CSV table of C-alpha atoms and ligand atoms in Angstrom, one decimal:
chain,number,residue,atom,x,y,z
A,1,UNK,CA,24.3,-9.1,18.0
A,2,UNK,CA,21.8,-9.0,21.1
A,3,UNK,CA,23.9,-10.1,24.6
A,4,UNK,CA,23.8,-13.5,25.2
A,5,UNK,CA,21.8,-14.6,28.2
A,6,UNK,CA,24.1,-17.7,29.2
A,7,UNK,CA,21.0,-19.7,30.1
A,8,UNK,CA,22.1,-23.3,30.2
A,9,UNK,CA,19.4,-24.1,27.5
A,10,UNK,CA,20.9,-22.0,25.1
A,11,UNK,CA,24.5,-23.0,26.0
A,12,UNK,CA,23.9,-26.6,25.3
A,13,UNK,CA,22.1,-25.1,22.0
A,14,UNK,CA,25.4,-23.5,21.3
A,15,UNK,CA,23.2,-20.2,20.5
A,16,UNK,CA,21.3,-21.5,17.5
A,17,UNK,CA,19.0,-23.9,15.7
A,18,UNK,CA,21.1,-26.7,14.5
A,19,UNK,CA,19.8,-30.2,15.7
A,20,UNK,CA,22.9,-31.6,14.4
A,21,UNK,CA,25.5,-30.0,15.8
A,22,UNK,CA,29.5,-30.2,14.1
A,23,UNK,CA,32.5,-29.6,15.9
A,24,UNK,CA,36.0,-29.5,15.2
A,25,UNK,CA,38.0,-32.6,17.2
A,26,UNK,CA,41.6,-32.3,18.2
A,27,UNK,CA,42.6,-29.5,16.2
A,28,UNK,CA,45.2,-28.3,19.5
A,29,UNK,CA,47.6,-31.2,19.2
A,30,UNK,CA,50.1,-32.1,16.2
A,31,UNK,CA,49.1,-34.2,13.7
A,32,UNK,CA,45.3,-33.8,15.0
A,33,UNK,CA,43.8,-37.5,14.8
A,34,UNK,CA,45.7,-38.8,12.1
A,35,UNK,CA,48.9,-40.9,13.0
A,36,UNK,CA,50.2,-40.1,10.0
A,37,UNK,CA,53.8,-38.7,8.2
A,38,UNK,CA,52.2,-37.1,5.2
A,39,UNK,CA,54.3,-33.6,5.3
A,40,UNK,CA,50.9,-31.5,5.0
A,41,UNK,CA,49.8,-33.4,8.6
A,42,UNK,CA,48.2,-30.5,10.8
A,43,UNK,CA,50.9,-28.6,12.9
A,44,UNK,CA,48.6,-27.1,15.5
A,45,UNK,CA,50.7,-24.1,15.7
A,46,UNK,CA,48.8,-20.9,17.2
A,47,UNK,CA,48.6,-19.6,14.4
A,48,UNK,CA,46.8,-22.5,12.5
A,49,UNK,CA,44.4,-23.4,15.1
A,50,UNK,CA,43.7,-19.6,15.3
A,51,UNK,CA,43.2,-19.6,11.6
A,52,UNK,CA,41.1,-22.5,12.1
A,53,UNK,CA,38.8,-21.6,14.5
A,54,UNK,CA,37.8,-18.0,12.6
A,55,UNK,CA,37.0,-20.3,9.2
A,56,UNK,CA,35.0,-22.7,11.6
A,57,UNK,CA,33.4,-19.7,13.2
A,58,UNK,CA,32.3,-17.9,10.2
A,59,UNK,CA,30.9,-21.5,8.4
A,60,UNK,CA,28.7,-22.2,10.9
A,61,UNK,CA,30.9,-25.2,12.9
A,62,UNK,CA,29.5,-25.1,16.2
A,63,UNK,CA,31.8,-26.3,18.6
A,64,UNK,CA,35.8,-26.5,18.8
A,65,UNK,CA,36.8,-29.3,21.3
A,66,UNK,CA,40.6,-29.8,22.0
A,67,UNK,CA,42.3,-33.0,23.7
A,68,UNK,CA,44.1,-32.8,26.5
A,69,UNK,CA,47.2,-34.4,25.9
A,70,UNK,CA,50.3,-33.6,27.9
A,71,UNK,CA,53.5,-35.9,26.3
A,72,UNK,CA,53.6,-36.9,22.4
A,73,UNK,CA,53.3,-40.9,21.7
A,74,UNK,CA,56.7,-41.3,20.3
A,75,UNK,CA,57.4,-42.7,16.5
A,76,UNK,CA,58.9,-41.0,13.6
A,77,UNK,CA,56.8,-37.6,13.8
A,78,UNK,CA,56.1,-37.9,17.7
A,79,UNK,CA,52.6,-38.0,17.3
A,80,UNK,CA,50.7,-35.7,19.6
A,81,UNK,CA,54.3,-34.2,20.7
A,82,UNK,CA,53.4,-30.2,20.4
A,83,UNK,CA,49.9,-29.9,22.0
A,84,UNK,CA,49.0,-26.0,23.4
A,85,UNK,CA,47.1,-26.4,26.6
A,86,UNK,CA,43.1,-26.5,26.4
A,87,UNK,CA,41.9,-23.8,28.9
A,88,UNK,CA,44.3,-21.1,27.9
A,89,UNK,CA,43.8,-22.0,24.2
A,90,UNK,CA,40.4,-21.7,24.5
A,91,UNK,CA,40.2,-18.3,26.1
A,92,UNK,CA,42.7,-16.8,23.0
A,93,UNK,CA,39.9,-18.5,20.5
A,94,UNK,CA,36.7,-17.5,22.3
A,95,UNK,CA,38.6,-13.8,22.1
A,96,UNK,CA,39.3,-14.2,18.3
A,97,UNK,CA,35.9,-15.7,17.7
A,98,UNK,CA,31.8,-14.4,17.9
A,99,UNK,CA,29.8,-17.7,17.7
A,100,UNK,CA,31.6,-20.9,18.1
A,101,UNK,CA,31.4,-22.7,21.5
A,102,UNK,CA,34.8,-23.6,22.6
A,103,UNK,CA,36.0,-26.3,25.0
A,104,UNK,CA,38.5,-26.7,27.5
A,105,UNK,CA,39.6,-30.0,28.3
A,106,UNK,CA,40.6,-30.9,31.5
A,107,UNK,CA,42.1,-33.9,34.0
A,108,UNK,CA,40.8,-33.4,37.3
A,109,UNK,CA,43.9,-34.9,39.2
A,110,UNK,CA,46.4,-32.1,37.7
A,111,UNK,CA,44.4,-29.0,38.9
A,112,UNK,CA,43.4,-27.2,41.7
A,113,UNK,CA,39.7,-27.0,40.9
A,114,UNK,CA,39.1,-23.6,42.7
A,115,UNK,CA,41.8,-22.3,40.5
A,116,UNK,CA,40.0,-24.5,37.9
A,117,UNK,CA,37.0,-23.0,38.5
A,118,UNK,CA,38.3,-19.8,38.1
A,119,UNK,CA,39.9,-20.2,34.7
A,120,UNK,CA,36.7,-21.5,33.3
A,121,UNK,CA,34.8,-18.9,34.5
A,122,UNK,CA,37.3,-16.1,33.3
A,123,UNK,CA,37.0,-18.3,29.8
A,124,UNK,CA,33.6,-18.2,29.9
A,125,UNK,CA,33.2,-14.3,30.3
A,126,UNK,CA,36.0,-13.7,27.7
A,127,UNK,CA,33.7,-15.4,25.2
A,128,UNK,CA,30.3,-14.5,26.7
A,129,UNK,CA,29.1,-17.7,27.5
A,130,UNK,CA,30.6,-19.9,24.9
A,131,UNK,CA,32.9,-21.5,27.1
A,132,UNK,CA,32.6,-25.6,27.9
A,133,UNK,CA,34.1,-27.9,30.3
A,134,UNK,CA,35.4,-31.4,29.4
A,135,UNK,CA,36.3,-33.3,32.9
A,136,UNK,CA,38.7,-36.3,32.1
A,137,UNK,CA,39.6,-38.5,35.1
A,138,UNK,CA,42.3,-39.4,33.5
A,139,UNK,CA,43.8,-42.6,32.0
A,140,UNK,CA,47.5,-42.1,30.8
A,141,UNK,CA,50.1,-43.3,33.6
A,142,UNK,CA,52.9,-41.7,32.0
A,143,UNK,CA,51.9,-38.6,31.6
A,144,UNK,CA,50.5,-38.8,35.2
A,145,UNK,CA,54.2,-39.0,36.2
A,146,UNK,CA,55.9,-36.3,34.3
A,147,UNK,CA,53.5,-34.0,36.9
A,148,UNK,CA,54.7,-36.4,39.5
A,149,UNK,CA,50.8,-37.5,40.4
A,150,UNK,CA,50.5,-40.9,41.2
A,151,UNK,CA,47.1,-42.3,38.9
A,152,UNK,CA,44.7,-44.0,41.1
A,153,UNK,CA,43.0,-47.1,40.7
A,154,UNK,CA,39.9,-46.8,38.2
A,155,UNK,CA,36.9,-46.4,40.6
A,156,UNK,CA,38.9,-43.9,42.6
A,157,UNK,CA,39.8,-41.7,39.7
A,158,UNK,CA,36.0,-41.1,39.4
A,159,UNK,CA,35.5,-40.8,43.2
A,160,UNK,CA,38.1,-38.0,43.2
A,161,UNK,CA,36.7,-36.6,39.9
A,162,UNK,CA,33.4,-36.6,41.6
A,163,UNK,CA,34.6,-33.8,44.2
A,164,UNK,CA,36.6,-31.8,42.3
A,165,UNK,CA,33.7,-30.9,39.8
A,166,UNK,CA,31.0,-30.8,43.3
A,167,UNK,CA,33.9,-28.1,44.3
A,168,UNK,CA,34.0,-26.7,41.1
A,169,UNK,CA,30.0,-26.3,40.5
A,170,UNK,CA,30.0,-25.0,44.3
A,171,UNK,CA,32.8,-22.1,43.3
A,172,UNK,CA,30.7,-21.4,40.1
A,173,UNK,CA,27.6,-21.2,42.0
A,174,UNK,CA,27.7,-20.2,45.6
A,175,UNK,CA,27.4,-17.0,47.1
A,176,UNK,CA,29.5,-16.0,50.1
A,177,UNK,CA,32.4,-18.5,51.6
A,178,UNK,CA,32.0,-22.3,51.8
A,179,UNK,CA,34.3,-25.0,52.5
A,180,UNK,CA,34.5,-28.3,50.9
A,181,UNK,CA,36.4,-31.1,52.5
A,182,UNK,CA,35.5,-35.1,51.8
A,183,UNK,CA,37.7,-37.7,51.3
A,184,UNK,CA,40.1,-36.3,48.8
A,185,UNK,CA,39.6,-32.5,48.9
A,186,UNK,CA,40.1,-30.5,52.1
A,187,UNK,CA,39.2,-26.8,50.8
A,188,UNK,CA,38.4,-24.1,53.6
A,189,UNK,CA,37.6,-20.8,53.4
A,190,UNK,CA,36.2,-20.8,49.6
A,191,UNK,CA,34.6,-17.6,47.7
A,192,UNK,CA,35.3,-17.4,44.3
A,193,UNK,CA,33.8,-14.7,42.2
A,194,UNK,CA,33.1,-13.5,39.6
A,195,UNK,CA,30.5,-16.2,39.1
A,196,UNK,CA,30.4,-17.7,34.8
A,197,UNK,CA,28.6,-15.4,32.3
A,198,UNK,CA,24.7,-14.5,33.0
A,199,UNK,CA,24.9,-16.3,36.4
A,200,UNK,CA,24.6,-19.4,34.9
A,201,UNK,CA,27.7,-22.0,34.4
A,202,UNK,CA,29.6,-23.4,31.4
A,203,UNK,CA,28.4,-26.5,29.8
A,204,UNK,CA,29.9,-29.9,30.8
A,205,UNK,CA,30.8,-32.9,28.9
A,206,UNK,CA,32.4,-36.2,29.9
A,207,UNK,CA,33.3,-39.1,27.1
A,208,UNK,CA,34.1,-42.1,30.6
A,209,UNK,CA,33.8,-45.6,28.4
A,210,UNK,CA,33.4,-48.2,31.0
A,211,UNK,CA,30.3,-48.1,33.2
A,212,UNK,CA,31.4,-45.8,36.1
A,213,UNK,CA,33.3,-43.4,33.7
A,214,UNK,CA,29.1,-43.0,32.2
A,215,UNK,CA,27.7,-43.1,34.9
A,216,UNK,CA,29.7,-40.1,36.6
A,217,UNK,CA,28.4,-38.4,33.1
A,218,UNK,CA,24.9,-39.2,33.2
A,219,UNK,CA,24.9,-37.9,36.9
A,220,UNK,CA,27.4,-34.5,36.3
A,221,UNK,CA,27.5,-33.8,33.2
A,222,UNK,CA,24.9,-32.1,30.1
A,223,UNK,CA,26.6,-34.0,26.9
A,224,UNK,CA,28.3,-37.5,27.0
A,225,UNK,CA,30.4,-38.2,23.8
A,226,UNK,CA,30.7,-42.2,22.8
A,227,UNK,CA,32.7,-43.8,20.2
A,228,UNK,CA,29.6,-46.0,19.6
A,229,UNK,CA,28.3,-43.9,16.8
A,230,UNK,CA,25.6,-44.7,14.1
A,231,UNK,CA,28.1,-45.1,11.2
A,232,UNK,CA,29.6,-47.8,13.2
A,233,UNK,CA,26.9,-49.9,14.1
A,234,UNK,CA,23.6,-50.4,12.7
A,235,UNK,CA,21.1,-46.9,13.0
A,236,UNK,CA,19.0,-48.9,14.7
A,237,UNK,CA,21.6,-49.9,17.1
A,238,UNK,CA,22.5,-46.4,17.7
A,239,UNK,CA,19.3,-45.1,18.6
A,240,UNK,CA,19.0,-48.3,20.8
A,241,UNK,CA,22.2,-47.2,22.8
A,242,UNK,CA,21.0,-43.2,22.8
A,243,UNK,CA,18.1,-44.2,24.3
A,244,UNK,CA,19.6,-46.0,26.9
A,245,UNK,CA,21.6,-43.6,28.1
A,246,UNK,CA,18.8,-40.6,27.9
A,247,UNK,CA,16.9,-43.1,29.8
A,248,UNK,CA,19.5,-44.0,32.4
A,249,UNK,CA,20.1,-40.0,32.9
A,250,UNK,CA,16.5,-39.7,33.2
A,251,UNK,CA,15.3,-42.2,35.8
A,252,UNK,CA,17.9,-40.1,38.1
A,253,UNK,CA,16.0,-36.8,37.2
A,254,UNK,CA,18.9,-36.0,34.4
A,255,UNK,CA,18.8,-34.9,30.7
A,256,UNK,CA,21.9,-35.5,28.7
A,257,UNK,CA,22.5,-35.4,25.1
A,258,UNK,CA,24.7,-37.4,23.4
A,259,UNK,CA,27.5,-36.9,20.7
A,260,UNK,CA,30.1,-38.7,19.5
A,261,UNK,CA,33.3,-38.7,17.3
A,262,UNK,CA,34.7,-39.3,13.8
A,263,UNK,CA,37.2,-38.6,11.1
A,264,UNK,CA,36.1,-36.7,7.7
A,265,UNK,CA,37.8,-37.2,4.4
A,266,UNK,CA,35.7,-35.7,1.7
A,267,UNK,CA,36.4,-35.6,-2.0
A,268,UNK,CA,34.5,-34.7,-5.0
A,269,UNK,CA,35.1,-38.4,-5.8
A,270,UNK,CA,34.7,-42.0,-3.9
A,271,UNK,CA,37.5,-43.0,-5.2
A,272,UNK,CA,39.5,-39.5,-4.4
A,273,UNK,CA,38.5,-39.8,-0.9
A,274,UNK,CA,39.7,-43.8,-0.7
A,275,UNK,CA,42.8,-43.2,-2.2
A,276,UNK,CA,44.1,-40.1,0.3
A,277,UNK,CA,42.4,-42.1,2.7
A,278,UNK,CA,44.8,-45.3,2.1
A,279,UNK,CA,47.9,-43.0,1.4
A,280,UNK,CA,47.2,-40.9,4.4
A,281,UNK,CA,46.2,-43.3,7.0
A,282,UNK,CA,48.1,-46.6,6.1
A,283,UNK,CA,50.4,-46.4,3.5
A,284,UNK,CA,51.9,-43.6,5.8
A,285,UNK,CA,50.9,-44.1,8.9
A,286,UNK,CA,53.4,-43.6,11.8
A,287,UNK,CA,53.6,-47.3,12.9
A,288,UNK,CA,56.1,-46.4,15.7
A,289,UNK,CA,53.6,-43.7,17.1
A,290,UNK,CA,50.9,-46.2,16.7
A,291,UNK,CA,52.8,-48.7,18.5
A,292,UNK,CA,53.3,-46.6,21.4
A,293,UNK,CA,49.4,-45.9,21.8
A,294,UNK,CA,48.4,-49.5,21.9
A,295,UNK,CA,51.7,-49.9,24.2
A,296,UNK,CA,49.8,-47.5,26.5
A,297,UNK,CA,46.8,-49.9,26.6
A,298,UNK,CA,49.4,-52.8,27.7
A,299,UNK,CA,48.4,-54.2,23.8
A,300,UNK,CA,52.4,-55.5,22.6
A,301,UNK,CA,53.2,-58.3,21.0
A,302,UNK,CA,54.1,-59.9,24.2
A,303,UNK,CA,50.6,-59.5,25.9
A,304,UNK,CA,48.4,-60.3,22.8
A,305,UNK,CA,48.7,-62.9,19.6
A,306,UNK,CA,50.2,-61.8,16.5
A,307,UNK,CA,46.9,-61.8,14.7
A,308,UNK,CA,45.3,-59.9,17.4
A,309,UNK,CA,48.4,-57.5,17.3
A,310,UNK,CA,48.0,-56.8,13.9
A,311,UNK,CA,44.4,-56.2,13.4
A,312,UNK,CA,44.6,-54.0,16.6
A,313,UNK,CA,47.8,-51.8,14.8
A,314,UNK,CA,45.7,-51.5,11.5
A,315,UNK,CA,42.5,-50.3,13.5
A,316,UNK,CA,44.3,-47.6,15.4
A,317,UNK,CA,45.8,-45.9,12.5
A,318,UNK,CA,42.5,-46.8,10.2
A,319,UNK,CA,40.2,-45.0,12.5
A,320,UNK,CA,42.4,-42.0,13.6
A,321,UNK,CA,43.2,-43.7,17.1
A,322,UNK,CA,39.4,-43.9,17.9
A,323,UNK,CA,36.8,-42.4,15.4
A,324,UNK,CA,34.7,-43.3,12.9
A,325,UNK,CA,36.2,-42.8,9.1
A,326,UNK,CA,33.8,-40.6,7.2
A,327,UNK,CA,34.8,-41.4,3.5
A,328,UNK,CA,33.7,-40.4,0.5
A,329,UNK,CA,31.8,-37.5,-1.5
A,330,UNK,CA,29.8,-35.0,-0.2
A,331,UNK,CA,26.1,-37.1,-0.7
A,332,UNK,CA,28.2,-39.9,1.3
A,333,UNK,CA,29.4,-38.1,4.3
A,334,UNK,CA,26.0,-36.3,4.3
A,335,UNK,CA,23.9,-39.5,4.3
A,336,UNK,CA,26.4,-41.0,7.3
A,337,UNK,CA,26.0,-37.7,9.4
A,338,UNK,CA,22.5,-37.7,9.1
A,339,UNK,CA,22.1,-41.2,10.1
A,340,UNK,CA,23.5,-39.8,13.7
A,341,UNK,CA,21.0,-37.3,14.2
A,342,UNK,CA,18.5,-39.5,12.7
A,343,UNK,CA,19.5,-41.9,15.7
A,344,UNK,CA,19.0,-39.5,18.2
A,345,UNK,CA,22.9,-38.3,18.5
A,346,UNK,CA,23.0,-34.9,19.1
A,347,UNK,CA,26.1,-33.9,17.1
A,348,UNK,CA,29.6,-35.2,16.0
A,349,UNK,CA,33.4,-33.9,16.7
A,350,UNK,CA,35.3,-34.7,13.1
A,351,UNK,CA,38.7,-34.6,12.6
A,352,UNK,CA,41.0,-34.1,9.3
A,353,UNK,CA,44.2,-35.1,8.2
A,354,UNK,CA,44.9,-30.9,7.8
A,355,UNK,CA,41.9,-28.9,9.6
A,356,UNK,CA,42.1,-26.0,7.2
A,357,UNK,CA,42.5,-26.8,4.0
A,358,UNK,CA,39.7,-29.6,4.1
A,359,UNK,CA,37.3,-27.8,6.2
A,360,UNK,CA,36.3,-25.4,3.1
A,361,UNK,CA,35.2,-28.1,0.8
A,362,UNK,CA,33.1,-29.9,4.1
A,363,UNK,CA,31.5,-26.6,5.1
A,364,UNK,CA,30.4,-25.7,1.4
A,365,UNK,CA,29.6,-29.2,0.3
A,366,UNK,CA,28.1,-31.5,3.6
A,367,UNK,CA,26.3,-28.6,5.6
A,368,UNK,CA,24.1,-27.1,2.9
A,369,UNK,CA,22.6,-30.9,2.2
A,370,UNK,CA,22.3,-31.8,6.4
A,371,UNK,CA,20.4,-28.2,5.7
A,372,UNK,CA,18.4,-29.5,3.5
A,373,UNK,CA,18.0,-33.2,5.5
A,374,UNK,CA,16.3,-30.4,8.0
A,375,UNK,CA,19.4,-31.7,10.5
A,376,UNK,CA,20.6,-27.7,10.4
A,377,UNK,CA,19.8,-24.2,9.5
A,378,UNK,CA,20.3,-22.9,5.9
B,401,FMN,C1,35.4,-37.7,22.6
B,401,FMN,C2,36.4,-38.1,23.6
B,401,FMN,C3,37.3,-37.2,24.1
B,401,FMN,C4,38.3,-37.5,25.0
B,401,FMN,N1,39.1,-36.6,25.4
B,401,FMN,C5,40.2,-37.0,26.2
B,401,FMN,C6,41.2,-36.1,26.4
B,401,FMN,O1,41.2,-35.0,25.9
B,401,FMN,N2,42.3,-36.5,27.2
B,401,FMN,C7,42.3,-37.7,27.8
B,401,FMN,O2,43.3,-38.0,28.5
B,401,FMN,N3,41.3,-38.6,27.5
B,401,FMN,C8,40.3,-38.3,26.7
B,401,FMN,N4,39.3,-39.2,26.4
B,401,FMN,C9,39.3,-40.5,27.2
B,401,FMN,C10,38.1,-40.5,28.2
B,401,FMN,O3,38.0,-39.4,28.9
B,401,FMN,C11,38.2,-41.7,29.1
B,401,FMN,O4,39.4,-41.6,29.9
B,401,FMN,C12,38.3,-43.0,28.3
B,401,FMN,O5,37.2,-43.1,27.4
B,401,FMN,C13,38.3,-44.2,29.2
B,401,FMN,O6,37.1,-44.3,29.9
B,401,FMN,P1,37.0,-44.7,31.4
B,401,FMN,O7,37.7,-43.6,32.2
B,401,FMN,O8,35.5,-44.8,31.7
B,401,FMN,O9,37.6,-46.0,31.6
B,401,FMN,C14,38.4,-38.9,25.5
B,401,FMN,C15,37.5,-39.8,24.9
B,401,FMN,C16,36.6,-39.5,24.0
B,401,FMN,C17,35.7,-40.6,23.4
């Protein structure tokens, strides 16, 4: 394989040709994006997500991007209860692995960003530039606590989050010894080397929903991920909303792509891929850890109507607590993913129920048609 040169171009291309780009989503924390109790629901033990990241690699899957999750949501199977941390996950995979971009995800209040800064980079030369950032300002008061950091109000989460990745770019990129003190931060003395693979620096994504959470994307970050997919609202609608925010990034001199998330259950049949879907996803869903998600959003059925409650509890679980459902046969999926690049997305994160035994049948079935859709290399 000829070295890599790191150039950002070719990091954001994830080294190859694919305009649609496919990543794994959530594959580091039990029971990945399904709330469910079915007993084949993903463990994310080492060893699976190892296992699972060498299939993805050798398919062709682009990109493996973990959550950062620190304290399971409770209910019968504690969803989300066993997670293995992002950045040191990441830098065991990119070891194990020869293609695949891997992320690390990260909440900017819980670490020093020069030492930060210095686990990316030692990530990123581990897998030769294949190593990408994504910053989270953070959102989840109780697990806030557990480190004993006090979460701050919304606009000053992304004030602070603004000069930890300033500090973090400066540690990646300066030569010599800077300081960096503002109104959070008061670093003196800094030099931090090595600097990330070829002299260049790690990709960066951010998936902020309100308006400052994208805007601090559009001005920081190279890839913004949205729940506001194609498959969700109309295609027209999503190439509307793409634009916008290629626009927005580029009347402040920016270019950003943008991705977004969903959840894949593929069968040789429709009605196959409905009827796991149902048993996976309702008829077993883990109401309690369901519960305690919306209970995390203040949605109880003290603070909102019954109806209201109820259609909120169904949604979770139905779209793996925030992702388009992919489901159907092969053609199906195909058509749906292709839609997104046809809108102007630049790739999708998918979950499923159990990451490698359903991968396979994806890889050999959906990839060879977006090939052929001219949405990714043979
Ligand atoms: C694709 C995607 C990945 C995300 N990853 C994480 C994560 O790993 N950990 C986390 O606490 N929040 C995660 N979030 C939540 C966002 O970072 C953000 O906090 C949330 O969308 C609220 O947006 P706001 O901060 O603009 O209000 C993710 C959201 C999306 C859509």
């Amino acid at each position: 394989m000829l070295a890599r040169t790191g150039s950002l171009r070719d990091r954001m291309a994830m080294y190859n040709g694919n305009a649609l780009k496919i990543g794994v989503f959530g594959a580091n924390c039990s029971s990945g994006r399904s709330a469910t109790k079915v007993p084949e629901r993903w463990s994310a033990s080492w060893e699976d997500c190892l296992a699972l990241a060498r299939l993805a690699d050798e398919k062709g899957i682009d990109f493996i991007l973990p959550i950062g999750r620190w304290k399971g949501y409770g209910g019968e199977t504690d969803f989300h209860g066993a997670t293995l941390e992002t950045v040191t996950c990441a830098a065991g995979l990119l070891a194990c692995t020869e293609r695949i971009t891997v992320f690390g995800t990260v909440h900017a209040p819980l670490f020093n960003p020069i030492i930060a800064a210095k686990m990316f980079v030692t990530a990123d030369h581990i897998g030769e530039g294949r190593f990408g950032l994504n910053i989270v300002a953070g959102w989840n008061e109780g697990e806030f606590e557990m480190f004993g950091v006090k979460q701050r109000d919304h606009e000053a989460r992304y004030a602070f989050a603004q000069e930890w990745i300033d500090a973090v770019k400066r540690a990646w990129s300066e030569a010599g010894t800077f300081d960096a003190v503002g109104e959070f931060l008061k670093l003196k003395g800094v030099r931090a080397y090595p600097k990330p693979y070829g002299g260049t620096r790690p990709i960066i994504m951010n998936a902020g929903s309100s308006g400052t959470g994208q805007a601090f994307a559009l001005r920081n970050c190279d890839a913004f991920f949205t729940t506001t997919g194609a498959a969700r609202i109309s295609l027209a609608g999503a190439a509307q909303r793409v634009q916008e925010v290629k626009s927005t990034a580029q009347a402040i001199g920016r270019d950003i792509e943008v991705f977004t998330v969903g959840q894949v259950i593929c069968r040789p049949s429709q009605a196959e891929a409905e009827d796991y879907y149902r048993h996976a996803l309702i008829d077993n869903a883990d109401w309690g850890a369901v519960e305690g998600m919306l209970a995390l959003r203040n949605i109880t059925p003290q603070t909102v109507s019954p109806e209201e409650y109820a259609a909120k509890r169904r949604y979770f679980a139905a779209n793996a607590i925030g992702g388009y459902p992919f489901v159907g046969t092969p053609d199906k999926i195909a058509d749906e993913l292709a839609d997104l690049g046809r809108a102007g997305l630049r790739g999708i994160a998918v979950s499923f129920v159990n990451y490698l035994q359903e991968l396979p049948y994806f890889c050999d079935e959906v990839l060879p048609r977006l090939a052929r859709f001219g949405l990714r290399e043979e």
